[in-house]
């Protein structure tokens, strides 16, 4: 095996491990729903961008963005949703801050649905279909929700258009009280 293939396999394993850990624990690295914005900023530094005002008003959630792909929905200075809405591919690797994945550079992040589901099953992470998530009605799109933590994983066609089948597109977790109508139900 050539060295760059070893690196890609290692990167994919790191990305898969992060996804499975998130699905099992409800934590994306050190981040969890319910932590304060101040705790997040202590960990990650100031956000790279904020949708709307700098500080959300009570019951008026705002998305705070770190890196190219981490979005935290903040309501009343509390994290109510953690999401990576575009997990990435070989050409567009997932961009998460270093404290989340521990990567110095974004890893190859193309994760086949079958590999993700097999890893969840091997880790004892129970899941069910999530028909409440509207995903690509006519294609290979699919969403699942973990039973213990409520993490949603969304799968669909390869974003680069290179490979057939379904691939991980997004991961997200809502604060337990926020789930039904989301994204701000619990605010």
Coordinates of N, CA and C in Angstrom, one line a residue:
X1 N 0.9 -1.2 0.0 CA 0.0 0.0 0.0 C 0.9 1.2 0.0
X2 N 0.6 2.2 -0.8 CA 1.3 3.4 -0.9 C 1.1 4.3 0.3
X3 N 2.1 5.1 0.8 CA 1.9 5.9 2.0 C 0.7 6.8 2.0
X4 N 0.3 7.4 0.9 CA -0.8 8.3 0.9 C -2.1 7.5 1.1
X5 N -2.2 6.3 0.7 CA -3.4 5.5 1.0 C -3.5 5.1 2.5
X6 N -2.3 4.9 3.1 CA -2.3 4.6 4.5 C -2.9 5.9 5.3
X7 N -2.4 7.0 4.9 CA -2.9 8.3 5.5 C -4.4 8.4 5.3
X8 N -4.9 8.2 4.1 CA -6.3 8.4 3.8 C -7.1 7.4 4.7
X9 N -6.7 6.2 4.7 CA -7.4 5.2 5.6 C -7.4 5.6 7.0
X10 N -6.3 6.1 7.5 CA -6.2 6.6 8.9 C -7.1 7.8 9.1
X11 N -7.1 8.7 8.2 CA -8.0 9.9 8.3 C -9.5 9.5 8.3
X12 N -9.8 8.5 7.4 CA -11.2 8.1 7.3 C -11.6 7.4 8.7
X13 N -10.7 6.6 9.2 CA -10.9 6.0 10.5 C -11.1 7.0 11.6
X14 N -10.3 8.1 11.6 CA -10.5 9.1 12.6 C -11.8 9.8 12.4
X15 N -12.2 10.1 11.2 CA -13.5 10.8 11.0 C -14.7 9.8 11.4
X16 N -14.6 8.5 11.0 CA -15.6 7.6 11.4 C -15.7 7.4 12.9
X17 N -14.5 7.4 13.6 CA -14.5 7.3 15.1 C -15.2 8.5 15.7
X18 N -14.9 9.7 15.1 CA -15.6 10.9 15.7 C -17.1 10.8 15.5
X19 N -17.6 10.4 14.3 CA -19.0 10.3 14.1 C -19.6 9.2 15.0
X20 N -19.0 8.1 15.2 CA -19.6 7.1 16.1 C -19.6 7.5 17.5
X21 N -18.5 8.2 17.9 CA -18.5 8.7 19.3 C -19.6 9.8 19.5
X22 N -19.8 10.6 18.5 CA -20.9 11.6 18.6 C -22.2 10.9 18.7
X23 N -22.4 9.9 17.9 CA -23.7 9.2 17.9 C -23.9 8.4 19.2
X24 N -22.9 7.9 19.8 CA -23.0 7.1 21.1 C -23.2 8.0 22.3
X25 N -22.4 9.2 22.3 CA -22.4 10.0 23.5 C -23.2 11.3 23.4
X26 N -23.5 11.7 22.2 CA -24.2 13.0 22.1 C -23.2 14.2 22.2
X27 N -21.9 13.9 22.3 CA -20.9 14.9 22.3 C -20.1 14.9 21.1
X28 N -19.9 16.1 20.5 CA -19.0 16.2 19.3 C -17.6 16.6 19.9
X29 N -16.7 15.7 20.1 CA -15.5 16.0 20.8 C -15.9 16.5 22.2
X30 N -15.5 17.7 22.6 CA -15.8 18.2 24.0 C -17.1 19.0 24.0
X31 N -17.8 19.1 22.8 CA -19.0 19.9 22.8 C -20.3 19.1 23.1
X32 N -21.2 19.7 23.8 CA -22.5 19.1 24.2 C -23.6 20.1 24.2
X33 N -24.8 19.6 23.9 CA -25.9 20.5 24.1 C -26.2 20.8 25.5
X34 N -26.4 22.1 25.8 CA -26.6 22.6 27.2 C -25.4 23.3 27.7
X35 N -24.3 23.3 27.0 CA -23.1 24.0 27.5 C -23.4 25.5 27.2
X36 N -22.7 26.4 27.9 CA -22.9 27.8 27.7 C -22.0 28.3 26.5
X37 N -22.4 29.4 25.9 CA -21.7 30.0 24.8 C -20.3 30.4 25.4
X38 N -20.2 30.8 26.6 CA -18.9 31.2 27.2 C -18.0 30.0 27.3
X39 N -18.5 28.8 27.6 CA -17.7 27.6 27.7 C -17.2 27.2 26.3
X40 N -18.1 27.4 25.3 CA -17.7 27.1 23.9 C -16.6 28.0 23.5
X41 N -16.7 29.3 23.7 CA -15.7 30.3 23.3 C -14.4 30.1 24.1
X42 N -14.5 29.6 25.3 CA -13.2 29.3 26.0 C -12.5 28.1 25.4
X43 N -13.3 27.2 24.8 CA -12.7 26.0 24.2 C -12.2 26.3 22.7
X44 N -13.1 27.0 22.0 CA -12.8 27.2 20.5 C -12.4 28.6 20.1
X45 N -12.4 29.5 21.1 CA -12.2 30.9 20.7 C -13.5 31.5 20.2
X46 N -13.4 32.8 19.7 CA -14.6 33.4 19.2 C -15.1 32.8 17.9
X47 N -16.4 32.8 17.6 CA -16.9 32.2 16.4 C -16.3 32.9 15.2
X48 N -16.2 32.2 14.1 CA -15.8 32.8 12.8 C -16.9 33.6 12.2
X49 N -18.2 33.3 12.5 CA -19.3 34.1 12.0 C -20.5 33.8 12.9
X50 N -21.4 34.8 12.9 CA -22.7 34.6 13.6 C -23.8 35.1 12.7
X51 N -24.8 34.2 12.6 CA -26.0 34.6 11.8 C -26.8 35.5 12.6
X52 N -27.0 36.7 12.1 CA -27.8 37.7 12.9 C -26.9 38.5 13.9
X53 N -27.5 38.8 15.0 CA -26.8 39.6 16.0 C -25.7 38.8 16.7
X54 N -24.8 39.5 17.3 CA -23.7 38.9 18.1 C -24.2 38.1 19.2
X55 N -25.1 38.5 20.0 CA -25.6 37.8 21.1 C -27.1 37.6 20.9
X56 N -27.6 36.3 21.0 CA -29.0 36.1 20.7 C -29.8 36.6 21.9
X57 N -31.0 37.0 21.5 CA -32.0 37.4 22.5 C -32.7 36.1 23.0
X58 N -33.2 36.2 24.2 CA -33.9 35.0 24.7 C -35.0 34.6 23.7
X59 N -35.1 33.3 23.5 CA -36.1 32.7 22.5 C -35.8 33.2 21.1
X60 N -34.7 33.7 20.8 CA -34.3 34.1 19.4 C -33.0 33.4 19.1
X61 N -33.0 32.2 18.7 CA -31.8 31.5 18.4 C -31.0 32.0 17.2
X62 N -29.6 31.9 17.3 CA -28.7 32.3 16.2 C -27.7 31.2 16.0
X63 N -27.3 31.0 14.8 CA -26.3 30.0 14.4 C -24.9 30.7 14.6
X64 N -24.0 30.1 15.3 CA -22.6 30.5 15.5 C -21.8 29.5 14.7
X65 N -20.8 30.0 14.0 CA -20.1 29.1 13.1 C -18.6 29.1 13.5
X66 N -18.0 27.9 13.5 CA -16.6 27.8 13.7 C -16.0 26.9 12.6
X67 N -14.8 27.2 12.1 CA -14.3 26.5 11.0 C -15.2 26.7 9.8
X68 N -15.1 25.8 8.9 CA -16.0 25.9 7.7 C -17.2 25.1 7.9
X69 N -17.3 24.2 8.8 CA -18.5 23.3 8.9 C -19.2 23.1 10.2
X70 N -18.7 23.6 11.3 CA -19.3 23.4 12.6 C -20.3 24.6 12.8
X71 N -21.6 24.2 13.1 CA -22.6 25.2 13.4 C -23.2 24.8 14.8
X72 N -23.3 25.8 15.6 CA -23.9 25.7 16.9 C -25.1 26.6 17.0
X73 N -26.3 26.1 17.3 CA -27.4 27.0 17.4 C -27.4 27.4 18.9
X74 N -27.4 28.7 19.2 CA -27.3 29.2 20.5 C -28.6 30.0 20.8
X75 N -29.2 29.6 21.9 CA -30.4 30.3 22.4 C -30.2 30.6 23.9
X76 N -30.4 31.9 24.3 CA -30.2 32.3 25.6 C -28.9 31.9 26.2
X77 N -27.8 32.1 25.3 CA -26.4 31.8 25.7 C -26.2 30.3 26.0
X78 N -27.0 29.4 25.4 CA -26.9 28.0 25.6 C -26.9 27.3 24.3
X79 N -26.1 26.3 24.1 CA -26.1 25.4 22.9 C -27.3 24.6 22.9
X80 N -28.2 24.7 21.9 CA -29.4 23.9 21.7 C -29.3 23.0 20.5
X81 N -28.3 23.2 19.6 CA -28.1 22.3 18.5 C -26.6 22.3 18.1
X82 N -26.1 21.1 17.9 CA -24.8 20.9 17.4 C -25.0 20.3 16.0
X83 N -24.4 20.9 15.0 CA -24.5 20.3 13.6 C -23.3 20.5 12.8
X84 N -23.1 19.5 11.9 CA -22.1 19.6 10.8 C -23.0 19.4 9.6
X85 N -23.5 20.5 9.0 CA -24.5 20.3 8.0 C -24.0 19.8 6.6
X86 N -22.7 19.9 6.5 CA -22.0 19.3 5.2 C -20.8 18.6 5.6
X87 N -21.0 17.2 5.8 CA -19.9 16.4 6.3 C -18.7 16.4 5.4
X88 N -18.8 16.5 4.1 CA -17.7 16.6 3.3 C -17.5 15.4 2.4
X89 N -16.3 15.4 1.7 CA -16.0 14.4 0.8 C -14.4 14.4 0.6
X90 N -13.9 13.7 -0.4 CA -12.5 13.7 -0.6 C -12.0 15.1 -1.0
X91 N -12.7 15.7 -1.9 CA -12.3 17.0 -2.5 C -12.7 18.2 -1.5
X92 N -13.7 18.0 -0.7 CA -14.1 19.0 0.2 C -14.2 18.4 1.7
X93 N -13.0 18.2 2.3 CA -13.0 17.6 3.6 C -13.7 18.5 4.7
X94 N -14.2 17.8 5.7 CA -14.9 18.5 6.7 C -14.0 19.4 7.5
X95 N -14.4 20.6 7.7 CA -13.5 21.6 8.4 C -14.0 21.9 9.8
X96 N -13.5 21.2 10.8 CA -13.8 21.4 12.2 C -12.6 22.0 12.9
X97 N -12.9 22.8 14.0 CA -11.8 23.3 14.8 C -11.0 22.2 15.4
X98 N -9.7 22.4 15.6 CA -8.8 21.4 16.1 C -9.2 20.7 17.4
X99 N -9.8 21.5 18.4 CA -10.2 20.8 19.6 C -11.4 19.8 19.4
X100 N -12.0 19.8 18.3 CA -13.1 18.9 18.1 C -12.6 17.5 17.7
X101 N -11.9 17.5 16.6 CA -11.4 16.2 16.1 C -9.9 15.9 16.4
X102 N -9.2 16.9 16.8 CA -7.8 16.8 17.1 C -6.9 16.7 15.8
X103 N -7.5 17.1 14.7 CA -6.8 17.1 13.4 C -6.0 18.4 13.2
X104 N -4.8 18.3 12.6 CA -4.0 19.4 12.2 C -4.5 19.9 10.9
X105 N -5.0 19.0 10.1 CA -5.6 19.4 8.8 C -6.9 18.6 8.6
X106 N -7.8 19.0 7.9 CA -9.0 18.3 7.7 C -8.8 16.9 7.1
X107 N -9.4 15.8 7.7 CA -9.2 14.5 7.1 C -10.0 14.2 5.9
X108 N -9.7 13.2 5.2 CA -10.6 12.7 4.2 C -11.8 12.3 4.9
X109 N -13.0 12.8 4.5 CA -14.2 12.6 5.3 C -15.3 11.9 4.6
X110 N -15.0 11.3 3.4 CA -16.0 10.6 2.7 C -16.3 9.3 3.5
X111 N -17.5 9.2 4.0 CA -17.8 8.0 4.8 C -19.1 7.3 4.2
X112 N -18.9 6.1 3.7 CA -20.0 5.4 3.1 C -21.1 5.0 4.2
X113 N -22.3 5.1 3.8 CA -23.4 4.8 4.7 C -23.2 3.4 5.4
X114 N -22.9 2.4 4.5 CA -22.8 1.0 5.1 C -21.7 0.9 6.1
X115 N -20.6 1.7 5.9 CA -19.5 1.7 6.9 C -19.9 2.3 8.2
X116 N -20.7 3.4 8.1 CA -21.1 4.2 9.3 C -22.1 3.3 10.1
X117 N -23.1 2.7 9.4 CA -24.1 1.9 10.1 C -23.4 0.6 10.7
X118 N -22.5 0.0 10.0 CA -21.7 -1.1 10.6 C -20.9 -0.7 11.8
X119 N -20.3 0.5 11.8 CA -19.6 0.9 12.9 C -20.5 1.2 14.1
X120 N -21.7 1.8 13.8 CA -22.6 2.1 14.9 C -23.1 0.7 15.5
X121 N -23.4 -0.2 14.7 CA -23.8 -1.5 15.2 C -22.7 -2.2 16.0
X122 N -21.5 -2.1 15.5 CA -20.3 -2.7 16.2 C -20.1 -2.1 17.6
X123 N -20.4 -0.8 17.7 CA -20.2 0.0 18.9 C -21.4 -0.2 19.9
X124 N -22.5 -1.0 19.4 CA -23.7 -1.1 20.3 C -24.5 0.1 20.3
X125 N -24.4 0.9 19.3 CA -25.2 2.2 19.3 C -26.5 1.9 18.5
X126 N -27.6 1.8 19.2 CA -28.9 1.5 18.6 C -29.4 2.7 17.8
X127 N -30.1 2.5 16.7 CA -30.7 3.5 15.9 C -31.9 3.1 15.2
X128 N -32.7 4.1 14.7 CA -33.9 3.8 13.9 C -33.9 4.7 12.7
X129 N -34.8 4.4 11.8 CA -35.0 5.3 10.7 C -35.5 6.6 11.2
X130 N -35.3 7.7 10.5 CA -35.8 9.0 11.0 C -36.6 9.6 9.8
X131 N -37.8 9.1 9.6 CA -38.6 9.5 8.5 C -39.1 11.0 8.6
X132 N -39.0 11.5 9.9 CA -39.4 12.9 10.1 C -38.4 13.9 9.4
X133 N -37.2 13.4 9.0 CA -36.2 14.2 8.3 C -36.5 14.0 6.8
X134 N -36.7 15.1 6.1 CA -37.0 15.0 4.7 C -35.6 15.0 4.0
X135 N -35.4 13.8 3.3 CA -34.1 13.6 2.6 C -34.4 13.0 1.2
X136 N -34.0 13.7 0.2 CA -33.9 13.2 -1.2 C -35.0 12.1 -1.4
X137 N -36.2 12.4 -1.6 CA -37.3 11.5 -1.7 C -37.1 10.4 -2.8
X138 N -36.5 10.8 -3.9 CA -36.4 9.9 -5.0 C -35.0 9.3 -5.2
X139 N -34.1 9.5 -4.3 CA -32.8 9.0 -4.5 C -32.4 8.1 -3.3
X140 N -31.1 7.9 -3.1 CA -30.6 7.1 -2.0 C -30.5 7.8 -0.7
X141 N -31.1 8.9 -0.5 CA -31.1 9.7 0.7 C -31.8 8.9 1.8
X142 N -31.3 9.1 3.1 CA -31.8 8.4 4.2 C -31.3 9.1 5.5
X143 N -32.1 9.1 6.5 CA -31.7 9.6 7.8 C -32.0 8.6 8.9
X144 N -31.1 8.6 9.8 CA -31.3 7.7 11.0 C -31.1 8.5 12.3
X145 N -31.7 8.1 13.4 CA -31.6 8.8 14.7 C -31.1 7.7 15.7
X146 N -30.1 8.0 16.5 CA -29.7 7.1 17.5 C -30.7 7.1 18.6
X147 N -30.9 6.0 19.2 CA -31.9 5.9 20.3 C -31.5 6.5 21.6
X148 N -30.3 6.3 22.0 CA -29.8 6.8 23.3 C -29.6 8.3 23.3
X149 N -29.1 8.9 22.3 CA -28.7 10.3 22.3 C -29.5 11.2 21.4
X150 N -30.2 10.6 20.4 CA -31.0 11.4 19.5 C -30.1 12.1 18.4
X151 N -28.9 11.7 18.2 CA -28.1 12.2 17.1 C -28.7 11.7 15.8
X152 N -28.8 12.7 14.9 CA -29.3 12.3 13.5 C -28.1 12.3 12.5
X153 N -28.1 11.3 11.7 CA -27.1 11.1 10.7 C -27.9 11.1 9.3
X154 N -27.5 12.0 8.4 CA -28.2 12.1 7.1 C -27.2 11.6 6.0
X155 N -27.7 10.7 5.2 CA -27.0 10.1 4.1 C -27.6 10.5 2.8
X156 N -26.7 10.6 1.7 CA -27.2 10.9 0.4 C -26.2 10.6 -0.6
X157 N -26.4 11.0 -1.9 CA -25.4 10.7 -3.0 C -24.1 11.4 -2.7
X158 N -23.0 10.8 -3.3 CA -21.7 11.4 -3.1 C -21.7 12.9 -3.6
X159 N -21.3 13.8 -2.7 CA -21.3 15.2 -3.1 C -20.4 15.6 -4.2
X160 N -19.3 14.8 -4.4 CA -18.4 15.0 -5.6 C -19.0 14.4 -6.8
X161 N -20.0 13.5 -6.7 CA -20.5 12.8 -7.9 C -19.6 11.7 -8.4
X162 N -18.6 11.3 -7.7 CA -17.7 10.3 -8.2 C -18.1 8.8 -7.9
X163 N -18.9 8.6 -6.8 CA -19.1 7.3 -6.4 C -20.6 7.0 -6.3
X164 N -21.1 5.8 -6.7 CA -22.5 5.5 -6.4 C -22.7 5.2 -5.0
X165 N -24.0 5.1 -4.6 CA -24.3 4.7 -3.2 C -24.6 5.9 -2.4
X166 N -24.8 5.7 -1.1 CA -25.1 6.7 -0.1 C -23.9 7.0 0.8
X167 N -23.7 8.2 1.1 CA -22.6 8.7 1.9 C -23.1 9.6 3.0
X168 N -22.3 9.7 4.1 CA -22.7 10.6 5.2 C -22.6 12.0 4.6
X169 N -23.7 12.8 4.9 CA -23.9 14.2 4.5 C -23.8 15.1 5.7
X170 N -24.5 14.7 6.7 CA -24.6 15.7 7.9 C -24.8 14.9 9.2
X171 N -24.4 15.5 10.3 CA -24.7 15.0 11.6 C -25.2 16.1 12.4
X172 N -26.2 15.8 13.4 CA -26.7 16.9 14.2 C -27.3 16.3 15.5
X173 N -27.4 17.2 16.5 CA -28.0 16.8 17.8 C -28.7 18.0 18.3
X174 N -29.9 17.9 18.7 CA -30.7 18.9 19.4 C -30.7 18.7 20.9
X175 N -30.8 19.8 21.6 CA -31.0 19.8 23.0 C -32.2 18.9 23.3
X176 N -32.3 18.1 24.3 CA -33.4 17.2 24.4 C -34.8 17.8 24.4
X177 N -34.9 19.0 24.9 CA -36.2 19.7 24.9 C -36.5 20.4 23.6
X178 N -35.5 20.4 22.6 CA -35.7 21.2 21.4 C -36.2 20.3 20.2
X179 N -36.2 19.0 20.3 CA -36.4 18.1 19.2 C -37.6 18.3 18.3
X180 N -38.8 18.2 18.8 CA -39.9 18.1 17.8 C -40.0 19.1 16.7
X181 N -40.1 20.4 17.0 CA -40.2 21.4 15.9 C -38.9 22.0 15.5
X182 N -37.9 21.8 16.3 CA -36.5 22.3 16.0 C -36.5 23.4 14.9
X183 N -35.6 24.2 14.8 CA -34.3 24.3 15.5 C -34.4 25.0 16.8
X184 N -35.5 25.6 17.3 CA -35.5 26.3 18.5 C -36.7 25.9 19.4
X185 N -37.2 24.8 19.3 CA -38.4 24.3 20.1 C -38.2 24.5 21.6
X186 N -37.0 24.2 22.1 CA -36.8 24.2 23.5 C -36.3 25.6 24.1
X187 N -36.1 26.6 23.2 CA -35.6 27.9 23.7 C -36.7 28.6 24.5

